[in-house]
Coordinates of C-alpha atoms in Angstrom, one line a residue:
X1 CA -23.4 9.7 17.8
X2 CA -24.8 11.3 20.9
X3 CA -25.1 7.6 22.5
X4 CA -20.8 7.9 22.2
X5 CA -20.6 11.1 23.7
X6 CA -22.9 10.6 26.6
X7 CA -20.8 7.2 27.3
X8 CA -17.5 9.5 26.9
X9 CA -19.4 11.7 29.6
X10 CA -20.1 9.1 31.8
X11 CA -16.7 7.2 31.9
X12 CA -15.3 10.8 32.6
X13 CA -17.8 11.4 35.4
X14 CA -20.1 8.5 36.6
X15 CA -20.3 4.6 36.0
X16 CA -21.9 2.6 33.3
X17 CA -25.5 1.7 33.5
X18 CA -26.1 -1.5 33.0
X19 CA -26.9 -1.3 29.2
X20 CA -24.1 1.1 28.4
X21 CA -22.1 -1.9 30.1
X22 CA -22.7 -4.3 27.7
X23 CA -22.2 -2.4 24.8
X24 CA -18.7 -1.1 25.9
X25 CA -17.2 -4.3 27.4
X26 CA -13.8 -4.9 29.6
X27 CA -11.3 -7.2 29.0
X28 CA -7.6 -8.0 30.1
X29 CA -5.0 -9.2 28.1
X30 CA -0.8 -8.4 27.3
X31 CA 0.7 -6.1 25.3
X32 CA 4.5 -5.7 24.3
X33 CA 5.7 -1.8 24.3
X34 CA 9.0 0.1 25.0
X35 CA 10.0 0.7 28.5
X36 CA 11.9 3.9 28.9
X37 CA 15.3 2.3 27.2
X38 CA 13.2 1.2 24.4
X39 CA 13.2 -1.9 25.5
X40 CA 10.2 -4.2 24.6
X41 CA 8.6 -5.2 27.8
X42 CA 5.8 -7.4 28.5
X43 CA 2.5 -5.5 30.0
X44 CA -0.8 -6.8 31.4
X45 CA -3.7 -4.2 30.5
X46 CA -7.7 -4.0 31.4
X47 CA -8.9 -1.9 29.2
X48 CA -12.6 -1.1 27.3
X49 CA -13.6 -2.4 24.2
X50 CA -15.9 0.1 22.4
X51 CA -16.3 -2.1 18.6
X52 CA -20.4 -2.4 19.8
X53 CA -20.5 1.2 20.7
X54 CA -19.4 2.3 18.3
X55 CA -21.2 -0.1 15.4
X56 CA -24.7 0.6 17.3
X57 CA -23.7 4.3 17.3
X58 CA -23.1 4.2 13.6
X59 CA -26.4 2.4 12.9
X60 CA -28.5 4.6 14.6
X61 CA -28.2 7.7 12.6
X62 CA -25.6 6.5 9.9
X63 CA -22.5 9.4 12.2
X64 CA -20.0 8.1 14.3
X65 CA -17.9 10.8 16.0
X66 CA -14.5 9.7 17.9
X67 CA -13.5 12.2 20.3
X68 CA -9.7 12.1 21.7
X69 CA -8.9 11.0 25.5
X70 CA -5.9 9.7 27.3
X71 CA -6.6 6.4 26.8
X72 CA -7.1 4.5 23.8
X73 CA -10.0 2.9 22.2
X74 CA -9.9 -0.7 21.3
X75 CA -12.0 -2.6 18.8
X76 CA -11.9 -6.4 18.8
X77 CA -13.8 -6.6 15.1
X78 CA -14.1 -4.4 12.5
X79 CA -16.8 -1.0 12.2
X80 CA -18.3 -1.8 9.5
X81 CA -19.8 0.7 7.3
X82 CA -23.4 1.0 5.1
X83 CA -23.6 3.3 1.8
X84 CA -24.2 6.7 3.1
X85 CA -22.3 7.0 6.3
X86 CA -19.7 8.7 7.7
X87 CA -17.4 8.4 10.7
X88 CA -14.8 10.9 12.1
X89 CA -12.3 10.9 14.9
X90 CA -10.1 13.7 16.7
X91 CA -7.2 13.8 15.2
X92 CA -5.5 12.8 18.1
X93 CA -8.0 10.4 19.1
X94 CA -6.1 6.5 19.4
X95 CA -8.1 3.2 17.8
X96 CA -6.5 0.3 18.9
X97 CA -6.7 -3.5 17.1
X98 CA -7.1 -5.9 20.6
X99 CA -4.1 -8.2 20.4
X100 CA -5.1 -11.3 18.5
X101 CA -8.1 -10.0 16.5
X102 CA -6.3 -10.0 13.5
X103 CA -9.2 -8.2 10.9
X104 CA -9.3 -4.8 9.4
X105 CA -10.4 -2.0 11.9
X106 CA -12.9 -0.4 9.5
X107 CA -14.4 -2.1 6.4
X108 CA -17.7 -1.5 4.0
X109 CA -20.5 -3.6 4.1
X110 CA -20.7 -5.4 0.9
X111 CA -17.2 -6.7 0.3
X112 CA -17.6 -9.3 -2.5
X113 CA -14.0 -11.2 -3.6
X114 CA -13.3 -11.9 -6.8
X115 CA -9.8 -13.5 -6.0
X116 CA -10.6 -16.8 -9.2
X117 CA -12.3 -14.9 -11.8
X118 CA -13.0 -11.3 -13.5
X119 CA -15.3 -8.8 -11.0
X120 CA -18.9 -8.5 -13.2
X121 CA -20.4 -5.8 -13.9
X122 CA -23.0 -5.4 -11.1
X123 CA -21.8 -6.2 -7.6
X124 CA -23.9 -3.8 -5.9
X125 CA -21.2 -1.5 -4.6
X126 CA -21.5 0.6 -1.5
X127 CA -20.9 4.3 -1.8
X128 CA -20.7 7.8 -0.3
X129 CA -18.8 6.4 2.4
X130 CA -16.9 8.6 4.7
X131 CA -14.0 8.7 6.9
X132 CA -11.6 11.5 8.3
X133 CA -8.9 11.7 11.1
X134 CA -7.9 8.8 14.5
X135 CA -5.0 7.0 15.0
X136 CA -5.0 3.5 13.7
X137 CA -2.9 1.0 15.0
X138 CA -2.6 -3.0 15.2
X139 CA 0.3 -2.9 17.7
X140 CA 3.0 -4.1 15.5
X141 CA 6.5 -3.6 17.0
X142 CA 8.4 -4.6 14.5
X143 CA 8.1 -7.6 12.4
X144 CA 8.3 -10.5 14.6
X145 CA 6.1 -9.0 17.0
X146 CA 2.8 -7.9 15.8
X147 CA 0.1 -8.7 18.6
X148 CA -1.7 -11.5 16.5
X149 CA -2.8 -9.3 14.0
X150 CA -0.7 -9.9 10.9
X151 CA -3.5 -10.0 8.4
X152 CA -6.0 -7.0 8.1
X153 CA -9.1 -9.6 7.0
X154 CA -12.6 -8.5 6.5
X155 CA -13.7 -10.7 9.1
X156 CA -12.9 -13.2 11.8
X157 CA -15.1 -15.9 10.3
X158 CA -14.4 -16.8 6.2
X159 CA -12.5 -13.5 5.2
X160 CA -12.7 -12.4 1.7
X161 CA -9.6 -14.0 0.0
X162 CA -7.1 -11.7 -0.2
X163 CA -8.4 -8.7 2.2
X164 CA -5.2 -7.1 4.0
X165 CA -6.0 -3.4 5.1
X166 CA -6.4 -1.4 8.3
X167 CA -8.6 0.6 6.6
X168 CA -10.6 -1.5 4.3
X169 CA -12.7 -0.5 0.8
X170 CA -13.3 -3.0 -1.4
X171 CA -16.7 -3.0 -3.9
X172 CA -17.4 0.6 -3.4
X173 CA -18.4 4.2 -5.2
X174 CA -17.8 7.7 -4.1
X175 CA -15.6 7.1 -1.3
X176 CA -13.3 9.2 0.9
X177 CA -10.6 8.4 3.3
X178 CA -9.1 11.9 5.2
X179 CA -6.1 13.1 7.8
X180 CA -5.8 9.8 8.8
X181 CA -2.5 8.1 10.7
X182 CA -1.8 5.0 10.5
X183 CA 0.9 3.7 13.2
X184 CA 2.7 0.4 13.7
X185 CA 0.6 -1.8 11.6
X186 CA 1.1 -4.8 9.8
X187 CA -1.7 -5.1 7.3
X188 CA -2.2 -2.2 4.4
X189 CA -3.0 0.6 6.0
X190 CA -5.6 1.2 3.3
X191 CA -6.9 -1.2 1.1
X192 CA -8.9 -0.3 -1.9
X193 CA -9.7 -2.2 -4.7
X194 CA -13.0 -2.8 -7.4
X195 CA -13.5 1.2 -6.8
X196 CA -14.4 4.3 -9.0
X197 CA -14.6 7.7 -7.9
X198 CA -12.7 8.0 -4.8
X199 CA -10.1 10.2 -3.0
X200 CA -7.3 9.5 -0.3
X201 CA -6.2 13.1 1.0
X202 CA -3.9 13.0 3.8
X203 CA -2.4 10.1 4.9
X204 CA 0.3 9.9 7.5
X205 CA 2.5 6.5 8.1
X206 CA 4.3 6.1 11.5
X207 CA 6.3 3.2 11.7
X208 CA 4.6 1.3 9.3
X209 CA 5.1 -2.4 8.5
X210 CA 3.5 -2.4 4.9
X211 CA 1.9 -0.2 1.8
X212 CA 0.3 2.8 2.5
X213 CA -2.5 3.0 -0.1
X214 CA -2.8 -0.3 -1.9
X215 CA -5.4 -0.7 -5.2
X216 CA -6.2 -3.6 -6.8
X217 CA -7.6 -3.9 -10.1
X218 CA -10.3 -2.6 -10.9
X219 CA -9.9 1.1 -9.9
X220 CA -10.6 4.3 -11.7
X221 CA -11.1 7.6 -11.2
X222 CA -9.2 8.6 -8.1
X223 CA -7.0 10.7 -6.2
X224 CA -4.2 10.0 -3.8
X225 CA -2.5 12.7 -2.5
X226 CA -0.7 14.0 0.6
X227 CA 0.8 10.4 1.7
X228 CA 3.8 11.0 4.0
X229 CA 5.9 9.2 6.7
X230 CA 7.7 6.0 7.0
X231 CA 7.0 2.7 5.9
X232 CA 8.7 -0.4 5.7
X233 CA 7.0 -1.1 2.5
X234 CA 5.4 1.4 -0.7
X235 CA 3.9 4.4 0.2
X236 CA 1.7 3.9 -2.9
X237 CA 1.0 0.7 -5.1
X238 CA -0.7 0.2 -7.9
X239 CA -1.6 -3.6 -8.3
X240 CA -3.7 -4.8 -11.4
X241 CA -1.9 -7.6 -10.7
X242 CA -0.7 -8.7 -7.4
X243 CA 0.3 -11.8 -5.8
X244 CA -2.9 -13.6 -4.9
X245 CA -2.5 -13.5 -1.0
X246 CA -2.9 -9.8 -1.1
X247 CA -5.9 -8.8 -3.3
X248 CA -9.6 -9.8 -3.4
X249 CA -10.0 -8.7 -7.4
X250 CA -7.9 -7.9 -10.4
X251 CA -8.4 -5.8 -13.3
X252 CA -7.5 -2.9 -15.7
X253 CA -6.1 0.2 -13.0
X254 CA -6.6 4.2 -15.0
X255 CA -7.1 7.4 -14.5
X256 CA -5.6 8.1 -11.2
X257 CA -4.0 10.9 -10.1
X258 CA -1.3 11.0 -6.9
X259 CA 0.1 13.5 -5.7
X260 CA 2.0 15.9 -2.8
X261 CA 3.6 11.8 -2.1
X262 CA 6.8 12.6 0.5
X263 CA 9.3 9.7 1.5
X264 CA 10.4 9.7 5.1
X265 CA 12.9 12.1 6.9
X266 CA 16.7 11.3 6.4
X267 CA 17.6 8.7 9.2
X268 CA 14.7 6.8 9.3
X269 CA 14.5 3.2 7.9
X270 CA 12.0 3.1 5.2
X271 CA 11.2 1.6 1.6
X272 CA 10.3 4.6 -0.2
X273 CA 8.6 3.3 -3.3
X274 CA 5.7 3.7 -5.1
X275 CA 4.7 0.1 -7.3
X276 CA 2.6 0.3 -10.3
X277 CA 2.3 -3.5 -11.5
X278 CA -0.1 -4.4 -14.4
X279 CA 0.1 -8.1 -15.9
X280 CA -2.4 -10.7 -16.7
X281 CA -4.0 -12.9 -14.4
X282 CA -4.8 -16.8 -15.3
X283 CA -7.0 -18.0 -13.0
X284 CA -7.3 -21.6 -12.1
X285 CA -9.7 -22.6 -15.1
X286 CA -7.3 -21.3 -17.6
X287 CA -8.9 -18.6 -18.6
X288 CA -7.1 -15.0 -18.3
X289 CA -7.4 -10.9 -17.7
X290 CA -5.3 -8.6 -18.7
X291 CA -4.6 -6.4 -16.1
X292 CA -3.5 -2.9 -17.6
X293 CA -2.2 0.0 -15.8
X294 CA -3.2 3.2 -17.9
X295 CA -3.4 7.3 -17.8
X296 CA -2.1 7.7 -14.4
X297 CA -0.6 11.0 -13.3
X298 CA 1.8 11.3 -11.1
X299 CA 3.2 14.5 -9.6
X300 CA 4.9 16.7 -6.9
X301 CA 6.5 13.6 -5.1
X302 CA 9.6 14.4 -2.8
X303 CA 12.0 11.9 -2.4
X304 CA 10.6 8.7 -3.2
X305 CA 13.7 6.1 -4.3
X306 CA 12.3 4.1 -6.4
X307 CA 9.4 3.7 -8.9
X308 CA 8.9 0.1 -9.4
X309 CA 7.1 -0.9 -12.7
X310 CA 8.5 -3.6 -12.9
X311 CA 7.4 -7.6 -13.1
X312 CA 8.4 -9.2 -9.9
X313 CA 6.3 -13.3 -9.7
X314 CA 4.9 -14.5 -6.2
X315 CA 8.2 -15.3 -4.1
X316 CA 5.7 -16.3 -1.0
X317 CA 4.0 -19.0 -2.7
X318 CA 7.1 -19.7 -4.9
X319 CA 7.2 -18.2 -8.2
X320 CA 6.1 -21.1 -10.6
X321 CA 2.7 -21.0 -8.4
X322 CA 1.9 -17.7 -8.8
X323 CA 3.0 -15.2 -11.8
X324 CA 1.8 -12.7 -14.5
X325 CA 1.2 -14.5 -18.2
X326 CA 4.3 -12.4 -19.7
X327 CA 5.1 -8.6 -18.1
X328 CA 2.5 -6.3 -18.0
X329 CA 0.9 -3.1 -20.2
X330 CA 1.4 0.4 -19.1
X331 CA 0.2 3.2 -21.1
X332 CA 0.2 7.1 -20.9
X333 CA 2.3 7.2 -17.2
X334 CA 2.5 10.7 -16.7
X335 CA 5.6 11.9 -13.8
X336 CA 6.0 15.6 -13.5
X337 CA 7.4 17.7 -10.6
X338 CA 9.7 15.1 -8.9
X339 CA 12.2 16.6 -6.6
X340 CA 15.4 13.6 -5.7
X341 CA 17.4 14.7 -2.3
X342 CA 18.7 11.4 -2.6
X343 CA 19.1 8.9 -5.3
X344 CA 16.3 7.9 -6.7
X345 CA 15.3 5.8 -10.0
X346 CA 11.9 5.2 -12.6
X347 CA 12.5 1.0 -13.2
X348 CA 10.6 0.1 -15.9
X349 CA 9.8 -3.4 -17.0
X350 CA 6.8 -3.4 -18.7
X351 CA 5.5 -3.1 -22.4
X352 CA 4.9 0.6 -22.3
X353 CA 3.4 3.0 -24.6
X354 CA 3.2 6.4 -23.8
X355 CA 6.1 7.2 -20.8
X356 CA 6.5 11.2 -20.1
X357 CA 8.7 12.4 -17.6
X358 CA 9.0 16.6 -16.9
X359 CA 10.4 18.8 -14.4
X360 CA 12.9 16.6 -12.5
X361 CA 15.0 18.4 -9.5
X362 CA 18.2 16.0 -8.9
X363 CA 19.4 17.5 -5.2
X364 CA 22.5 15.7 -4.8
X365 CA 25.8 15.2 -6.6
X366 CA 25.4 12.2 -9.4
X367 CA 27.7 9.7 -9.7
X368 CA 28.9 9.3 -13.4
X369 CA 26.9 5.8 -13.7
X370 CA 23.8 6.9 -12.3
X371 CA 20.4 7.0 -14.7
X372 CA 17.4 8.1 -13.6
X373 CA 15.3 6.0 -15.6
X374 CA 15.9 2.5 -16.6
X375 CA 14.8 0.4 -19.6
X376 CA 14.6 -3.0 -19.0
X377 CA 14.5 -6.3 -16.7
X378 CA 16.5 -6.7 -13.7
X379 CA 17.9 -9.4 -11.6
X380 CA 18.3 -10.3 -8.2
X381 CA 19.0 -13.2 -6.4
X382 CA 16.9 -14.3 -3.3
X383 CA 19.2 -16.8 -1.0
X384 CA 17.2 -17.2 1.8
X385 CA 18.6 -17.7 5.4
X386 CA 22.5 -17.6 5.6
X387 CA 23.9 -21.3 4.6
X388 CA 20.7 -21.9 2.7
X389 CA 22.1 -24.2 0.0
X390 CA 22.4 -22.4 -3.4
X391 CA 20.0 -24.6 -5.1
X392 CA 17.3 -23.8 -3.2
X393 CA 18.0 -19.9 -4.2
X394 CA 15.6 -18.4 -6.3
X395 CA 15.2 -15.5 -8.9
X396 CA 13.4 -12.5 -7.5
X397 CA 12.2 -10.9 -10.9
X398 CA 11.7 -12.0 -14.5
X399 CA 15.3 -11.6 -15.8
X400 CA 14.4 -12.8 -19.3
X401 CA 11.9 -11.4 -20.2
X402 CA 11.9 -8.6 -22.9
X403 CA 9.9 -5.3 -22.9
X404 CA 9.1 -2.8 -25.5
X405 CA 9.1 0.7 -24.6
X406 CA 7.6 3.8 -27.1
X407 CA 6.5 7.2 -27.7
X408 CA 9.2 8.3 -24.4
X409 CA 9.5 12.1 -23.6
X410 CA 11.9 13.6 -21.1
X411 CA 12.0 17.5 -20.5
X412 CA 13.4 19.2 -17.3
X413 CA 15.7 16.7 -15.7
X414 CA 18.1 18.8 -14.1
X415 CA 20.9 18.7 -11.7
X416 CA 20.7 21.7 -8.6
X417 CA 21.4 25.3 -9.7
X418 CA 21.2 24.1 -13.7
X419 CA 19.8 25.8 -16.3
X420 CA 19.8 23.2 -18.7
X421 CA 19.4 19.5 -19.1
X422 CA 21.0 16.8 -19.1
X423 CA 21.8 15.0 -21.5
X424 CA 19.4 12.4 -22.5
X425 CA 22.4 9.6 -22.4
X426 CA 22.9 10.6 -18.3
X427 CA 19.6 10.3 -18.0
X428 CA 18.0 6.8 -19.2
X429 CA 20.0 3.5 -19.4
X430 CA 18.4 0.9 -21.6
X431 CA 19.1 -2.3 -20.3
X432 CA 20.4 -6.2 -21.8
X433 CA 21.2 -8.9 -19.1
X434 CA 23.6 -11.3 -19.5
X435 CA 23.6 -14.7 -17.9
X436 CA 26.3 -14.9 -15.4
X437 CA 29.1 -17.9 -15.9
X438 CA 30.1 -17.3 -12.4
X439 CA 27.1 -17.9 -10.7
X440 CA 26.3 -19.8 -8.0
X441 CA 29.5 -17.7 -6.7
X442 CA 28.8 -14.7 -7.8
X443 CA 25.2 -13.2 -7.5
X444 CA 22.5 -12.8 -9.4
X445 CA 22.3 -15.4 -11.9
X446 CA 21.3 -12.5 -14.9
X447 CA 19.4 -13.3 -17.4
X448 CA 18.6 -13.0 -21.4
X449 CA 16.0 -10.3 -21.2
X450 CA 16.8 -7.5 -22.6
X451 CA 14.6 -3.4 -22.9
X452 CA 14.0 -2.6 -26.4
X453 CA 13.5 1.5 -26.7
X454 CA 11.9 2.7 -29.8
X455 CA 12.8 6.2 -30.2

């Protein structure tokens, strides 16, 4: 830590000795940014690169301290973190991804993948990792321009299979992540996954292109809470199951708690969503894991517009390549304290024992079809690019599939200024699909799945 602040010191004040030089390098290379009409313009920066600075600062003494400047910090590799160490950053202190790096920009040491068969029991974990405040970014402006860096891998040379974060924690114990902002990034901004005893307190999305938090299976024991901003993808997901691009290990996901979870302002284009997605993997011998999702609480969320527990197969690597033996198992999913300024819906697709929902502010004036909670599969056709010919369209979820859904309660969903509540039919809408006869020329296609409520 003091070797950063005395090279802070000295590119305030004097030049670089010779060592110093080598461990903070120079490079030059273009960047895309807004000019002052928001116009994307094409800019040639020299800049330093501090990722061996910064990695010999953190293993000297096991602290790496980021203090804010003008300019930002670039890293051309990922800081990569040892059991017992902890780095921090100014809050508005500005880590850059160098264009065309295209890894995580923080990861642990010991990230084991587990992407074609359960994770065992002893895979020598890292833990009491540490890391609080900075401004990550990769550089993405948008989706088609994302400065090289589309995937957030562990590493440059054979990645883990299926690593995707900013922020990456994968094989680990006791770990926080704190008042962090992640901004115009492609990847995760954090990844987690084959973790216990954790907490994410304070994360804050600006213009981001995907999840917030992501877990993969196996995870327990953890909070998530104060996760705000706007992202073009879920704020929060749950993934037991995932598609197999985006997670390094599967399993069983319980006893979570998130929390204090805000969608973004009115006006600004984001997904709003939190995903909770058990199934069961097969893996390419045969064999199979169930992949649960189980005692999760969730609570004091502010316009979030949809909760999506729901099946959905792997559209990227085409769905008969890539799907969940049969929907999923949810069991004691706890939502409480949900305040809707906006529409907003619970989608539930999943065999699912055990479903509370309490204390449910609807802000806004509901239309006489809306539910808050539905029962059931859904439909939706995926057409591709315009003219795309309508055999080549596929089916975005598992329309016929059936789910069975038991031991439901529902307190405290109210409209504004009620004192009672509504009634039970206005609030949850079991549904049966139908195929469609007119389809191609009509869209979706339906289906013969149906939600089955036991009351």
């Amino acid at each position: 830590m003091k070797l950063i602040l005395a090279l802070l010191t000295l590119w305030l004040f004097a030049p670089l000795t010779a060592l110093q030089a080598e461990q903070v390098g120079t490079g030059t290379w273009t960047e895309k940014g807004p000019d002052q009409d928001g116009q994307l313009q094409t800019i040639e920066v020299t800049a330093e690169v501090w990722t061996a600075a910064f990695q010999a600062d953190l293993d000297a003494d096991g602290l790496l301290h980021i203090p804010a400047r003008e300019q930002p910090y670039y890293l051309d590799a990922p800081l990569v973190m040892k059991s017992g160490q902890k780095l921090t950053a100014d809050a508005k202190a500005e880590i850059r991804l160098k264009p065309g790096t295209n890894t995580c920009m923080v990861r642990n040491e010991n990230i084991v993948g587990f992407a074609d068969k359960p994770v065992p029991e002893d895979t020598q974990p890292d833990s009491d990792i540490s890391i609080e405040g900075g401004i990550w970014t990769t550089l993405a402006n948008g989706a088609k321009d994302n400065h090289g860096n589309q995937r957030g891998y562990s590493s440059k040379l054979k990645p883990v299979p299926g690593t995707h974060g900013v922020i990456l924690l994968h094989n680990v114990r006791k770990v926080s992540v704190r008042n962090v902002t992640v901004r115009q990034s492609k990847p995760f901004a954090i990844h987690l996954g084959n973790i216990r005893d954790f907490t994410i307190d304070g994360l804050t999305l600006d213009r981001h292109g995907r999840d917030g938090v992501h877990v993969d299976g196996p995870a327990s024991d953890g909070i998530i809470r104060n996760v705000s901003g706007d992202s073009h993808d879920d704020p929060v997901s749950l993934t037991a199951w995932d598609w197999k691009q985006y997670s390094a290990s599967f399993g069983p996901i319980h006893h979570l708690i998130i929390e204090h979870i805000t969608g973004a302002p009115e006006g600004k284009r984001s997904t709003d969503a939190i995903r909770l997605l058990p199934g069961v993997k097969r893996f390419s011998d045969g064999t199979t894991l169930d992949c649960p999702i189980h005692e999760i609480t969730l609570r004091d969320i502010t316009d979030i517009r949809d909760f999506k527990l729901y099946d959905q197969p792997n559209l990227e690597v085409g769905r008969d390549n890539d799907f969940s033996l049969g929907i999923g198992t949810l069991k004691n999913i706890v939502f409480e304290n949900l305040t809707f300024n906006r529409p907003g819906s619970i989608q539930v697709h999943a065999n699912t024992d055990g479903l509370t929902i309490r204390d449910v502010k609807l802000l806004f004036p509901p239309p006489a079809s809306y539910h808050l909670i539905e029962l059931g599969p859904k439909s939706m056709t995926y057409t591709g690019a315009p003219g795309t010919d309508p055999a080549r369209w596929t089916e975005i979820f598992s329309p016929d599939l059936d789910c069975i859904v038991r031991n439901v309660s529902i307190t405290g969903v109210r409209t504004r200024d009620s004192q009672t509540d509504l009634a039970i039919e206005r609030v949850v809408k079991v549904i049966e699909l139908k195929l469609n006869p007119e389809y191609p020329k009509t869209k979706p296609k339906g289906g013969t799945g149906k939600g089955i409520w036991i009351r």
